CSV table of C-alpha atoms in Angstrom, one decimal:
chain,number,residue,atom,x,y,z
D,157,GLY,CA,27.1,-36.7,-19.9
D,158,ALA,CA,30.4,-38.5,-19.1
D,159,VAL,CA,33.1,-38.2,-22.0
D,160,VAL,CA,36.2,-40.4,-22.5
D,161,SER,CA,38.6,-38.7,-24.9
D,162,GLN,CA,41.2,-41.0,-26.7
D,163,HIS,CA,44.3,-39.8,-28.7
D,164,PRO,CA,45.4,-40.2,-31.4
D,165,SER,CA,42.6,-41.4,-33.2
D,166,ARG,CA,44.7,-42.9,-36.1
D,167,VAL,CA,48.4,-43.8,-36.0
D,168,ILE,CA,50.9,-45.5,-38.4
D,169,CYS,CA,54.2,-46.5,-37.2
D,170,LYS,CA,57.1,-48.7,-38.5
D,171,SER,CA,57.7,-52.1,-37.1
D,172,GLY,CA,60.1,-52.2,-34.0
D,173,THR,CA,59.2,-48.6,-32.7
D,174,SER,CA,56.8,-47.7,-29.8
D,175,VAL,CA,53.5,-46.0,-29.7
D,176,LYS,CA,51.6,-44.3,-26.9
D,177,ILE,CA,47.8,-44.1,-26.7
D,178,GLU,CA,46.1,-41.7,-24.2
D,179,CYS,CA,42.6,-42.2,-22.7
D,180,ARG,CA,41.2,-39.1,-20.7
D,181,SER,CA,38.0,-39.0,-18.7
D,182,LEU,CA,37.2,-35.4,-19.3
D,183,ASP,CA,34.4,-34.5,-16.9
D,184,PHE,CA,34.6,-37.3,-14.2
D,185,GLN,CA,37.3,-39.1,-12.3
D,186,ALA,CA,38.0,-42.6,-13.1
D,187,THR,CA,40.0,-44.9,-10.7
D,188,THR,CA,39.6,-47.7,-13.0
D,189,MET,CA,39.9,-47.7,-16.9
D,190,PHE,CA,39.7,-50.8,-19.3
D,191,TRP,CA,41.6,-51.4,-22.6
D,192,TYR,CA,40.2,-53.3,-25.3
D,193,ARG,CA,41.6,-54.5,-28.6
D,194,GLN,CA,39.2,-55.1,-31.6
D,195,PHE,CA,40.5,-56.9,-35.0
D,196,PRO,CA,38.5,-56.6,-38.0
D,197,LYS,CA,35.3,-58.3,-38.0
D,198,GLN,CA,35.5,-59.3,-34.5
D,199,SER,CA,34.1,-58.1,-31.0
D,200,LEU,CA,36.2,-56.2,-28.5
D,201,MET,CA,38.6,-58.3,-26.4
D,202,LEU,CA,39.5,-57.2,-23.1
D,203,MET,CA,43.2,-56.6,-22.7
D,204,ALA,CA,43.9,-55.1,-19.2
D,205,THR,CA,42.3,-53.3,-16.2
D,206,SER,CA,44.1,-50.1,-15.4
D,207,ASN,CA,44.0,-48.9,-11.8
D,208,GLU,CA,45.2,-45.5,-10.7
D,209,GLY,CA,48.1,-45.6,-8.6
D,210,SER,CA,48.6,-49.3,-8.9
D,211,LYS,CA,49.9,-52.0,-11.5
D,212,ALA,CA,47.5,-52.9,-14.2
D,213,THR,CA,45.9,-56.2,-14.4
D,214,TYR,CA,46.3,-58.1,-17.7
D,215,GLU,CA,44.1,-60.5,-19.2
D,216,GLN,CA,45.6,-64.1,-20.1
D,217,GLY,CA,47.6,-64.1,-23.2
D,218,VAL,CA,48.4,-60.3,-23.1
D,219,GLU,CA,52.1,-59.5,-22.5
D,220,LYS,CA,52.4,-56.9,-19.8
D,221,ASP,CA,56.0,-56.1,-21.2
D,222,LYS,CA,54.7,-55.2,-24.5
D,223,PHE,CA,51.6,-53.4,-23.5
D,224,LEU,CA,52.7,-51.0,-21.0
D,225,ILE,CA,49.8,-49.4,-19.1
D,226,ASN,CA,50.1,-46.3,-16.8
D,227,HIS,CA,47.3,-44.8,-14.8
D,228,ALA,CA,49.2,-42.1,-13.0
D,229,SER,CA,46.1,-39.6,-12.4
D,230,LEU,CA,42.3,-40.1,-12.0
D,231,THR,CA,41.6,-38.6,-15.4
D,232,LEU,CA,44.5,-40.2,-17.6
D,233,SER,CA,45.5,-43.8,-18.5
D,234,THR,CA,48.0,-44.5,-21.2
D,235,LEU,CA,48.6,-47.6,-23.1
D,236,THR,CA,52.2,-47.9,-24.8
D,237,VAL,CA,52.7,-50.6,-27.6
D,238,THR,CA,56.4,-51.3,-27.5
D,239,SER,CA,58.4,-52.7,-30.4
D,240,ALA,CA,55.2,-52.9,-32.5
D,241,HIS,CA,54.7,-55.5,-34.9
D,242,PRO,CA,52.3,-55.8,-37.9
D,243,GLU,CA,50.3,-58.1,-35.7
D,244,ASP,CA,49.9,-55.5,-33.3
D,245,SER,CA,47.9,-53.5,-35.9
D,246,SER,CA,44.4,-53.1,-34.4
D,247,PHE,CA,41.9,-50.8,-33.1
D,248,TYR,CA,42.4,-50.2,-29.6
D,249,ILE,CA,39.5,-48.8,-27.4
D,250,CYS,CA,39.6,-47.4,-23.8
D,251,SER,CA,36.8,-47.2,-21.3
D,252,ALA,CA,36.1,-46.0,-17.9
D,253,ARG,CA,33.1,-45.7,-15.5
D,254,THR,CA,31.9,-42.9,-13.4
D,255,GLN,CA,31.8,-43.4,-9.7
D,256,GLY,CA,28.8,-45.1,-8.1
D,257,ALA,CA,27.0,-48.1,-8.1
D,258,GLY,CA,28.5,-51.1,-10.0
D,259,ASN,CA,25.8,-51.3,-12.7
D,260,SER,CA,26.6,-47.5,-13.8
D,261,PRO,CA,27.5,-47.5,-17.6
D,262,LEU,CA,31.0,-47.7,-19.1
D,263,HIS,CA,31.9,-44.7,-21.3
D,264,PHE,CA,34.1,-45.5,-24.2
D,265,GLY,CA,36.9,-43.6,-26.1
D,266,ASN,CA,36.3,-43.5,-30.0
D,267,GLY,CA,39.3,-45.7,-30.3
D,268,THR,CA,42.8,-45.5,-31.7
D,269,ARG,CA,43.5,-47.3,-35.0
D,270,LEU,CA,47.0,-48.5,-35.1
D,271,THR,CA,48.6,-49.7,-38.3
D,272,VAL,CA,52.2,-51.0,-38.1
D,273,THR,CA,54.1,-51.4,-41.4
A,30,ASP,CA,30.0,-64.0,-16.3
A,31,ALA,CA,26.8,-65.4,-17.7
A,32,LYS,CA,26.6,-65.5,-21.5
A,33,THR,CA,24.2,-64.1,-23.7
A,34,THR,CA,23.0,-65.1,-27.3
A,35,GLN,CA,22.1,-62.7,-30.0
A,36,PRO,CA,21.3,-63.4,-33.7
A,37,ASN,CA,24.4,-62.6,-35.9
A,38,SER,CA,22.5,-59.9,-37.9
A,39,MET,CA,19.1,-58.4,-38.7
A,40,GLU,CA,17.6,-55.9,-41.0
A,41,SER,CA,15.0,-53.3,-40.8
A,42,ASN,CA,13.4,-50.8,-43.0
A,43,GLU,CA,13.9,-47.1,-42.2
A,44,GLU,CA,11.2,-45.5,-39.9
A,45,GLU,CA,10.2,-48.9,-38.6
A,46,PRO,CA,10.3,-50.3,-35.4
A,47,VAL,CA,13.2,-52.9,-34.6
A,48,HIS,CA,13.2,-55.7,-31.8
A,49,LEU,CA,16.5,-57.1,-31.1
A,50,PRO,CA,16.4,-60.0,-29.1
A,51,CYS,CA,18.9,-61.5,-26.3
A,52,ASN,CA,18.8,-64.7,-24.4
A,53,HIS,CA,20.5,-65.1,-21.0
A,54,SER,CA,19.1,-68.3,-19.6
A,55,THR,CA,22.0,-68.3,-16.9
A,56,ILE,CA,21.5,-65.0,-15.6
A,57,SER,CA,21.8,-64.6,-11.9
A,58,GLY,CA,19.7,-62.4,-9.5
A,59,THR,CA,22.4,-59.6,-9.3
A,60,ASP,CA,23.1,-59.4,-13.1
A,61,TYR,CA,22.0,-56.2,-14.6
A,62,ILE,CA,21.3,-56.4,-18.7
A,63,HIS,CA,23.1,-54.0,-20.4
A,64,TRP,CA,23.1,-52.9,-24.0
A,65,TYR,CA,25.6,-51.1,-26.1
A,66,ARG,CA,25.8,-50.4,-29.7
A,67,GLN,CA,29.0,-49.6,-31.8
A,68,LEU,CA,28.9,-47.7,-34.9
A,69,PRO,CA,31.5,-48.4,-37.7
A,70,SER,CA,35.0,-47.1,-36.6
A,71,GLN,CA,33.9,-45.9,-33.3
A,72,GLY,CA,34.0,-46.9,-29.8
A,73,PRO,CA,30.8,-48.6,-28.2
A,74,GLU,CA,27.9,-46.3,-27.0
A,75,TYR,CA,26.0,-46.9,-24.1
A,76,VAL,CA,22.3,-47.6,-24.9
A,77,ILE,CA,20.2,-48.8,-21.8
A,78,HIS,CA,20.2,-51.1,-19.0
A,79,GLY,CA,17.7,-52.6,-16.6
A,80,LEU,CA,17.5,-55.2,-13.8
A,81,THR,CA,13.8,-56.5,-13.7
A,82,SER,CA,11.5,-53.9,-14.9
A,83,ASN,CA,11.1,-52.5,-18.4
A,84,VAL,CA,13.2,-49.3,-18.9
A,85,ASN,CA,12.6,-46.5,-21.5
A,86,ASN,CA,15.1,-43.6,-22.4
A,87,ARG,CA,15.5,-41.2,-25.4
A,88,MET,CA,17.4,-43.8,-27.3
A,89,ALA,CA,15.3,-47.1,-26.8
A,90,SER,CA,13.4,-49.2,-24.7
A,91,LEU,CA,14.2,-52.5,-22.9
A,92,ALA,CA,11.7,-55.2,-22.4
A,93,ILE,CA,12.7,-57.8,-19.7
A,94,ALA,CA,11.0,-61.1,-19.5
A,95,GLU,CA,9.3,-61.8,-16.4
A,96,ASP,CA,11.8,-64.8,-15.6
A,97,ARG,CA,14.6,-62.6,-16.8
A,98,LYS,CA,16.0,-65.2,-19.2
A,99,SER,CA,15.5,-63.1,-22.2
A,100,SER,CA,15.2,-59.4,-23.1
A,101,THR,CA,14.5,-57.2,-26.1
A,102,LEU,CA,16.1,-53.9,-27.2
A,103,ILE,CA,13.4,-51.8,-29.1
A,104,LEU,CA,14.3,-48.9,-31.3
A,105,HIS,CA,11.0,-47.4,-32.1
A,106,ARG,CA,11.8,-45.9,-35.4
A,107,ALA,CA,15.0,-47.2,-36.9
A,108,THR,CA,17.1,-44.5,-38.8
A,109,LEU,CA,20.1,-45.1,-41.0
A,110,ARG,CA,22.2,-43.7,-38.1
A,111,ASP,CA,21.1,-46.8,-36.1
A,112,ALA,CA,23.1,-49.1,-38.2
A,113,ALA,CA,25.4,-50.7,-35.8
A,114,VAL,CA,26.5,-53.9,-34.1
A,115,TYR,CA,24.4,-54.2,-30.8
A,116,TYR,CA,25.7,-56.0,-27.7
A,117,CYS,CA,23.7,-57.4,-24.9
A,118,ILE,CA,26.0,-57.8,-22.0
A,119,LEU,CA,25.3,-58.9,-18.4
A,120,ARG,CA,26.9,-57.2,-15.7
A,121,ASN,CA,27.0,-57.9,-12.0
A,122,ASN,CA,26.5,-55.3,-9.6
A,123,SER,CA,29.8,-55.7,-7.7
A,124,GLY,CA,32.0,-52.9,-8.5
A,125,ASN,CA,34.9,-52.1,-11.1
A,126,THR,CA,34.2,-55.0,-13.5
A,127,PRO,CA,34.9,-54.7,-17.2
A,128,LEU,CA,32.1,-55.6,-19.8
A,129,VAL,CA,32.8,-58.8,-21.7
A,130,PHE,CA,31.5,-58.4,-25.3
A,131,GLY,CA,30.0,-61.2,-27.4
A,132,LYS,CA,29.7,-61.0,-31.1
A,133,GLY,CA,26.4,-58.9,-30.9
A,134,THR,CA,23.8,-58.4,-33.5
A,135,ARG,CA,24.8,-56.5,-36.7
A,136,LEU,CA,21.7,-54.2,-37.5
A,137,SER,CA,21.2,-53.0,-41.3
A,138,VAL,CA,18.8,-50.4,-41.9
A,139,ILE,CA,17.5,-50.0,-45.2
A,140,ALA,CA,16.4,-46.7,-46.6
């Protein structure tokens, strides 16, 4: 089945530094990938839609200059958390869909747990 | 997106069937009913989806009411590994739209 790989699975960084999270579709091409954030005991919240070869679309309230998204190829999207602060500590999850009908399932990475100290 | 309503939590004994309900009274004719689950510290995992007819796969069954205003995810024999948060999500068949997650149902399985 379709596999989405996310790296790293866990990262600890100091306040003020930047962290890059990679999301790869291993056995399929994804023109669109989605980035979510999940705080403890809460549901997933959509942050942005990443489109290959064009600018990402951000949800209301998500700062595009803080959460930089690059989708340079059909199998790779990256999310960079710039100038991280402790309140950015969260579980970040990417997802992608195989091509085909709009009702085909989304495949999710296993998430990246970011801790900012 | 049309909203869904699920119980916050449910409990099941191991080896017994589990019926997870979902209400979606404002579903439109082109909305598919998707179910995903999220195990602790992992990304969500696709379980099953359907439009009008009941669906079966190796993980679960999906029973859809005739008026499509509700559905039930059926795990035929719960195991400890089925303990997760189960999300019922409506998704329009209109292209590259993301999934919008509600709070889901936290399923606990008791040995």
